[in-house]
PDB file of C-alpha atoms in Angstrom:
ATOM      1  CA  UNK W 617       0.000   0.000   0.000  1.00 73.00           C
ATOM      2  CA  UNK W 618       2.708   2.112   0.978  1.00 78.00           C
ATOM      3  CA  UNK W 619       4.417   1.621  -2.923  1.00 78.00           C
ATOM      4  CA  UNK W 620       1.022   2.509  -3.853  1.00 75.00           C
ATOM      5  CA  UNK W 621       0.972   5.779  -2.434  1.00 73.00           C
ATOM      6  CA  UNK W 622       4.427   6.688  -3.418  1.00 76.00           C
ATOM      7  CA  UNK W 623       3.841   6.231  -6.953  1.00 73.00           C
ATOM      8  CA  UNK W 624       0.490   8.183  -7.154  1.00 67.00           C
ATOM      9  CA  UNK W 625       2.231  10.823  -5.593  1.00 69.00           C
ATOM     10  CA  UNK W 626       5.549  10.982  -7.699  1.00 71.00           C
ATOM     11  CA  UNK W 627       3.222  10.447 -10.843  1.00 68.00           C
ATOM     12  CA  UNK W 628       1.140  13.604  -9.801  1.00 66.00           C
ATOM     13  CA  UNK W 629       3.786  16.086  -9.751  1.00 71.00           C
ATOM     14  CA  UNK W 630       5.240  15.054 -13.235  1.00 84.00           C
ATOM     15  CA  UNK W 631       1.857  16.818 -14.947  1.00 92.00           C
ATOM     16  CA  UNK W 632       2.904  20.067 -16.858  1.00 92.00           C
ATOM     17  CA  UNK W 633       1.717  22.650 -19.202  1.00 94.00           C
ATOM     18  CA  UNK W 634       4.388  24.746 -21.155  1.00 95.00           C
ATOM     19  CA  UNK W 635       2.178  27.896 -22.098  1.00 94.00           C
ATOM     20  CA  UNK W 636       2.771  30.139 -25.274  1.00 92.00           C
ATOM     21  CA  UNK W 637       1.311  32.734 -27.097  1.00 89.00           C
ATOM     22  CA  UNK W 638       0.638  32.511 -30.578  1.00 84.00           C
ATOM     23  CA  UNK W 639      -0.429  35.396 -33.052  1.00 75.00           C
ATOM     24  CA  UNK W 640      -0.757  32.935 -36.011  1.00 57.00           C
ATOM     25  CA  UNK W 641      -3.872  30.934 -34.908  1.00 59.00           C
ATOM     26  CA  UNK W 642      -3.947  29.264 -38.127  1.00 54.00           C
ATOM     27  CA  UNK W 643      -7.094  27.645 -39.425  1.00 54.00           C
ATOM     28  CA  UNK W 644      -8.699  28.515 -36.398  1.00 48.00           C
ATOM     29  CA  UNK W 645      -8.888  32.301 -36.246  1.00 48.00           C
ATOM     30  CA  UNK W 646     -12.815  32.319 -36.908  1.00 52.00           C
ATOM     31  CA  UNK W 647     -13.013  29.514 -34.300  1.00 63.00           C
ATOM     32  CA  UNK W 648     -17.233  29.332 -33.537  1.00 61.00           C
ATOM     33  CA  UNK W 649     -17.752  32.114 -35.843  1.00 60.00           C
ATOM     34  CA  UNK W 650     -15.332  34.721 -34.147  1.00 67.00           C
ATOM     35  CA  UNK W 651     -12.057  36.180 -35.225  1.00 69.00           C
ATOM     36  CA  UNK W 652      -9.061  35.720 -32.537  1.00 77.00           C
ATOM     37  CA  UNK W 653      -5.577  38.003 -33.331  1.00 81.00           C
ATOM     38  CA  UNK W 654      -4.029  35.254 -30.974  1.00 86.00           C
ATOM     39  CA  UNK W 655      -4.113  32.479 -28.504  1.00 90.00           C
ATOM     40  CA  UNK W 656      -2.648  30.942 -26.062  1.00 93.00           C
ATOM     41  CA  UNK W 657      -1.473  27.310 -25.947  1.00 94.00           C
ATOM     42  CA  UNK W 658      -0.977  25.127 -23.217  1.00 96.00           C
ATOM     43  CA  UNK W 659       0.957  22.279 -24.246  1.00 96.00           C
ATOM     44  CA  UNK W 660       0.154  19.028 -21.727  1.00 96.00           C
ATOM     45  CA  UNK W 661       2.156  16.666 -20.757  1.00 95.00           C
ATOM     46  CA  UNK W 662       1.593  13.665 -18.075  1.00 93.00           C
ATOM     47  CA  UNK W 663      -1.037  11.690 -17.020  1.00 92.00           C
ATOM     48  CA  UNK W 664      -4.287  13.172 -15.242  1.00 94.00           C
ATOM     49  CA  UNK W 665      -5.684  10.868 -13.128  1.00 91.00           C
ATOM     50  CA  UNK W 666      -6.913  10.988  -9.521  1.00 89.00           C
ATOM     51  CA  UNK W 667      -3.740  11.040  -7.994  1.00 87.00           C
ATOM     52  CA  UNK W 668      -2.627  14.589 -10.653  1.00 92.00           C
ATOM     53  CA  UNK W 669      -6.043  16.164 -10.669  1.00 94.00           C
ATOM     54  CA  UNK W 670      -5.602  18.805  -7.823  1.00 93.00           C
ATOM     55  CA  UNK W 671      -2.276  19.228  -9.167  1.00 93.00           C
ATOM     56  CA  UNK W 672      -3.146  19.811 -13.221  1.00 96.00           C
ATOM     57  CA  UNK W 673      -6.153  22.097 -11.710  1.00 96.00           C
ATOM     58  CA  UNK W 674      -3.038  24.823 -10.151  1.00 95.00           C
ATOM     59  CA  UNK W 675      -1.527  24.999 -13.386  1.00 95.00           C
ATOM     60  CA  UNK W 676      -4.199  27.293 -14.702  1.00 95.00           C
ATOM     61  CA  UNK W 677      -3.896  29.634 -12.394  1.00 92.00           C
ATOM     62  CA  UNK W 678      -3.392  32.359 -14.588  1.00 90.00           C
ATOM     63  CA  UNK W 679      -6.397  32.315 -16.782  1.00 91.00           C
ATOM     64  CA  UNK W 680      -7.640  35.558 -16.154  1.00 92.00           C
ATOM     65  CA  UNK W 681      -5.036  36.873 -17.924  1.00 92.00           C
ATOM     66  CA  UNK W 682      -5.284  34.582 -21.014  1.00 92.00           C
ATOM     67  CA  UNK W 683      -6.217  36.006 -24.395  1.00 92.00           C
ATOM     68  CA  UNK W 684      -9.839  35.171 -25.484  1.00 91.00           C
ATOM     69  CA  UNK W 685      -8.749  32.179 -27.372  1.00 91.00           C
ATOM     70  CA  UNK W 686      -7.169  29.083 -25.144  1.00 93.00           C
ATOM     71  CA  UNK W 687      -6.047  25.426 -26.677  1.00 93.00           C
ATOM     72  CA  UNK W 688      -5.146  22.797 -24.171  1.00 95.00           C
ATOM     73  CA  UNK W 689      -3.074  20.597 -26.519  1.00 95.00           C
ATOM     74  CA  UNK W 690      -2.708  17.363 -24.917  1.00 94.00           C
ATOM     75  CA  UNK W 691      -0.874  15.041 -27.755  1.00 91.00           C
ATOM     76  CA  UNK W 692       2.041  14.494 -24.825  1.00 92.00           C
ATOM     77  CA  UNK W 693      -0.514  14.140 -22.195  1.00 93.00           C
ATOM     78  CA  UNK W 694      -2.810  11.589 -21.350  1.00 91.00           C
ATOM     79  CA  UNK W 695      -6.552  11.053 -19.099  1.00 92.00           C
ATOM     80  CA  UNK W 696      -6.434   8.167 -17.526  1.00 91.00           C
ATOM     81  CA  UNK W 697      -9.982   8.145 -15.095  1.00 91.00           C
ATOM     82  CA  UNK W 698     -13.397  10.213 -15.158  1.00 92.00           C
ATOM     83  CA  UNK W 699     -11.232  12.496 -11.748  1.00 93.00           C
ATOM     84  CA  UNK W 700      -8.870  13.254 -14.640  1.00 94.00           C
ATOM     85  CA  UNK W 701     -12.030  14.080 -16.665  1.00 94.00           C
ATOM     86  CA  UNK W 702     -13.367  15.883 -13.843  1.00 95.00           C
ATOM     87  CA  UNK W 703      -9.930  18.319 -13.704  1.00 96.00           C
ATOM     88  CA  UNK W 704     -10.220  18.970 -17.140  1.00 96.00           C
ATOM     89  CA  UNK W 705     -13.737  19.686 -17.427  1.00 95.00           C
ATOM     90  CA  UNK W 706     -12.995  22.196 -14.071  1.00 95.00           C
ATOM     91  CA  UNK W 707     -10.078  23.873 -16.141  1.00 96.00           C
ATOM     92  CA  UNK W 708     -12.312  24.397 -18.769  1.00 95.00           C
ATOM     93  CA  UNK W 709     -15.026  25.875 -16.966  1.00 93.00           C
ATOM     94  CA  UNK W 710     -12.354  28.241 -15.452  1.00 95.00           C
ATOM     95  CA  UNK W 711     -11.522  29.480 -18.814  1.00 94.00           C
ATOM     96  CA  UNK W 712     -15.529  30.222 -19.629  1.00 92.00           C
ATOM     97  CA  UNK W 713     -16.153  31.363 -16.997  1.00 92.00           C
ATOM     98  CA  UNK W 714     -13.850  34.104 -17.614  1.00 93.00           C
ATOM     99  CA  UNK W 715     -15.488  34.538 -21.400  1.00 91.00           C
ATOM    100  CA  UNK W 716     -12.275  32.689 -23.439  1.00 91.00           C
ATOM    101  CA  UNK W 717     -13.351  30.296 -25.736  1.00 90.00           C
ATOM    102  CA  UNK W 718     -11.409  26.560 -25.453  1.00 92.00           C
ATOM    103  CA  UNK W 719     -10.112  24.412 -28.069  1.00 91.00           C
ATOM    104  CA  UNK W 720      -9.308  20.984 -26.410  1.00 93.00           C
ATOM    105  CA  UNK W 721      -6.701  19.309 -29.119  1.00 92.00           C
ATOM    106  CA  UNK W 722      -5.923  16.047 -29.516  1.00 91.00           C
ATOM    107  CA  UNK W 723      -7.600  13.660 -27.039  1.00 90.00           C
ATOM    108  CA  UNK W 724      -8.000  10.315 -28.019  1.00 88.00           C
ATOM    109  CA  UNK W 725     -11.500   9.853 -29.560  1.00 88.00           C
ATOM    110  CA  UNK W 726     -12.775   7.377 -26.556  1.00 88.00           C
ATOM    111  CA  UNK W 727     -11.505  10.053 -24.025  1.00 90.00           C
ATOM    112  CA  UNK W 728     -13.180  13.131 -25.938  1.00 90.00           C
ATOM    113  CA  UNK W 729     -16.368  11.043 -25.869  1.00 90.00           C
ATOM    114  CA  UNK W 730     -16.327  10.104 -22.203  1.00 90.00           C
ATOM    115  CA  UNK W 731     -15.662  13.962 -21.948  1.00 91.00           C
ATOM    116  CA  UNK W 732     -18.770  15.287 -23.997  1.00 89.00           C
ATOM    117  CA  UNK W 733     -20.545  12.543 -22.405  1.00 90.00           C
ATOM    118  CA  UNK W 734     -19.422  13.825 -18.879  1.00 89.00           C
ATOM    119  CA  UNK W 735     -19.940  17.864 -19.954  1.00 85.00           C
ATOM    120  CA  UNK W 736     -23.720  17.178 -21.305  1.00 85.00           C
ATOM    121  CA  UNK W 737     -24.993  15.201 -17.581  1.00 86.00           C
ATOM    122  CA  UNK W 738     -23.506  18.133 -15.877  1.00 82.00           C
ATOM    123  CA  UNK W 739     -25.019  20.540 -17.737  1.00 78.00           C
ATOM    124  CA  UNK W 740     -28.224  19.785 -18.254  1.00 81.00           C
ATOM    125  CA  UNK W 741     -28.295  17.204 -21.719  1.00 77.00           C
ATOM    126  CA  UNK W 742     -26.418  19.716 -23.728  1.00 78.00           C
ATOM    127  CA  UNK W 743     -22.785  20.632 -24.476  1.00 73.00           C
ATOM    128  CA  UNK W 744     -21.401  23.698 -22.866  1.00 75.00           C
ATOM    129  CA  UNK W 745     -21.787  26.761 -25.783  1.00 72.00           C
ATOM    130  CA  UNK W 746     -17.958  27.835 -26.706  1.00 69.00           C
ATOM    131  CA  UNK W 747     -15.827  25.100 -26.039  1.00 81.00           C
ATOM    132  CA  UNK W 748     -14.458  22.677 -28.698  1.00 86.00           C
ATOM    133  CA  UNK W 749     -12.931  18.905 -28.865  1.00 86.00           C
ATOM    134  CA  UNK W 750     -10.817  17.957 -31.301  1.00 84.00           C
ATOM    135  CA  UNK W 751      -9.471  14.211 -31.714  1.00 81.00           C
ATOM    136  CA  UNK W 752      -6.406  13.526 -33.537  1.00 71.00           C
ATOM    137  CA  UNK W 753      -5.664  10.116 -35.163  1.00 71.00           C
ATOM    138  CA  UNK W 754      -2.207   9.928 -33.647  1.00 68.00           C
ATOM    139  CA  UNK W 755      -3.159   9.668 -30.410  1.00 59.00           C
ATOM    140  CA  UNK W 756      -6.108   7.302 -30.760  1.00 62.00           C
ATOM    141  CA  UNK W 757      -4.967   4.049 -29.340  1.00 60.00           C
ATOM    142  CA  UNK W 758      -4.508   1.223 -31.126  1.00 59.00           C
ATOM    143  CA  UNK W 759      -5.489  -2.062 -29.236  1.00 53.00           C
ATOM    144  CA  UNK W 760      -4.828  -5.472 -30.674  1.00 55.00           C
ATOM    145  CA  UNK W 761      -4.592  -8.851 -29.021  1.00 52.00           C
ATOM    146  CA  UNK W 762      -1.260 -10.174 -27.306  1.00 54.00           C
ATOM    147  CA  UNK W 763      -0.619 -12.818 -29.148  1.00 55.00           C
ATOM    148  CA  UNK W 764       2.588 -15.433 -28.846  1.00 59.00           C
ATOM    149  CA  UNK W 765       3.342 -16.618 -32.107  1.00 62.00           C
ATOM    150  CA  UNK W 766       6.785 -18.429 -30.932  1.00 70.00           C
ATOM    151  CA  UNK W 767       4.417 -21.179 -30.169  1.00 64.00           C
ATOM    152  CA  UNK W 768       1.688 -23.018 -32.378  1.00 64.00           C
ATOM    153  CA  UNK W 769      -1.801 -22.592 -31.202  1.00 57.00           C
ATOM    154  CA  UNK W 770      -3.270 -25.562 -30.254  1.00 54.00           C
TER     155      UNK W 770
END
């Protein structure tokens, strides 16, 4: 029990977010039908789980000084439970709440689900206005079977 704990709490501080500002937005400066001059990124990386949630929840500290526009990029960064969920969904909210708009990037497509899923019971059966989730092919898992082929199958 005691390795346990050690390792939920060593895994919980490794969560960061390496912020930027960007004037080129790209294909996303009419994001939801409004013009942004620039954004700011937050570039995640770690797992979020229940043991990281209170932890990924300080590193947004800051956002009300973030430009209208926020992406949480999160191709080096993975959820692993629904308290991970629960953090981002919080960090979002923060963000809203504050009247940015928030591009999630790159969750794997099961995750982004579970996510939607989680943001519609909490608010009511529909999806909170302003906010945007993006999937990205690369970091959808692949799962296949194990499979020893060094022996024959019987």
């Amino acid at each position: 029990v005691l390795n346990s704990l050690s390792f939920a709490w060593k895994m919980s501080t490794l969560v960061t977010a390496q912020q930027s500002i960007t004037e080129e937005v790209g294909g996303h400066n009419a994001v939801g039908g409004a013009a942004f001059k620039y954004a700011k990124v937050y570039t995640i990386e770690g797992n979020i789980f229940f043991g990281s949630a209170r932890h990924f929840k300080t590193l947004f500290e800051d956002a009300v000084d973030a430009p209208p526009l926020v992406f949480l990029n999160f191709a080096s960064a993975r959820v692993l439970d629904s308290s991970g969920l629960e953090a981002l969904r919080t960090v979002c909210r923060r963000f809203e709440v504050l009247g940015k708009k928030v591009v999630v990037r790159n969750l794997p497509k099961d995750i982004a689900e579970s996510f939607k899923a989680m943001d519609k019971a909490a608010s009511g059966g529909r999806a909170p206005p302003g906010r945007i989730v993006e999937t990205s092919e690369a970091t959808n898992p692949k799962y296949t079977a194990a499979v020893d082929r060094s022996r024959p199958l019987s």
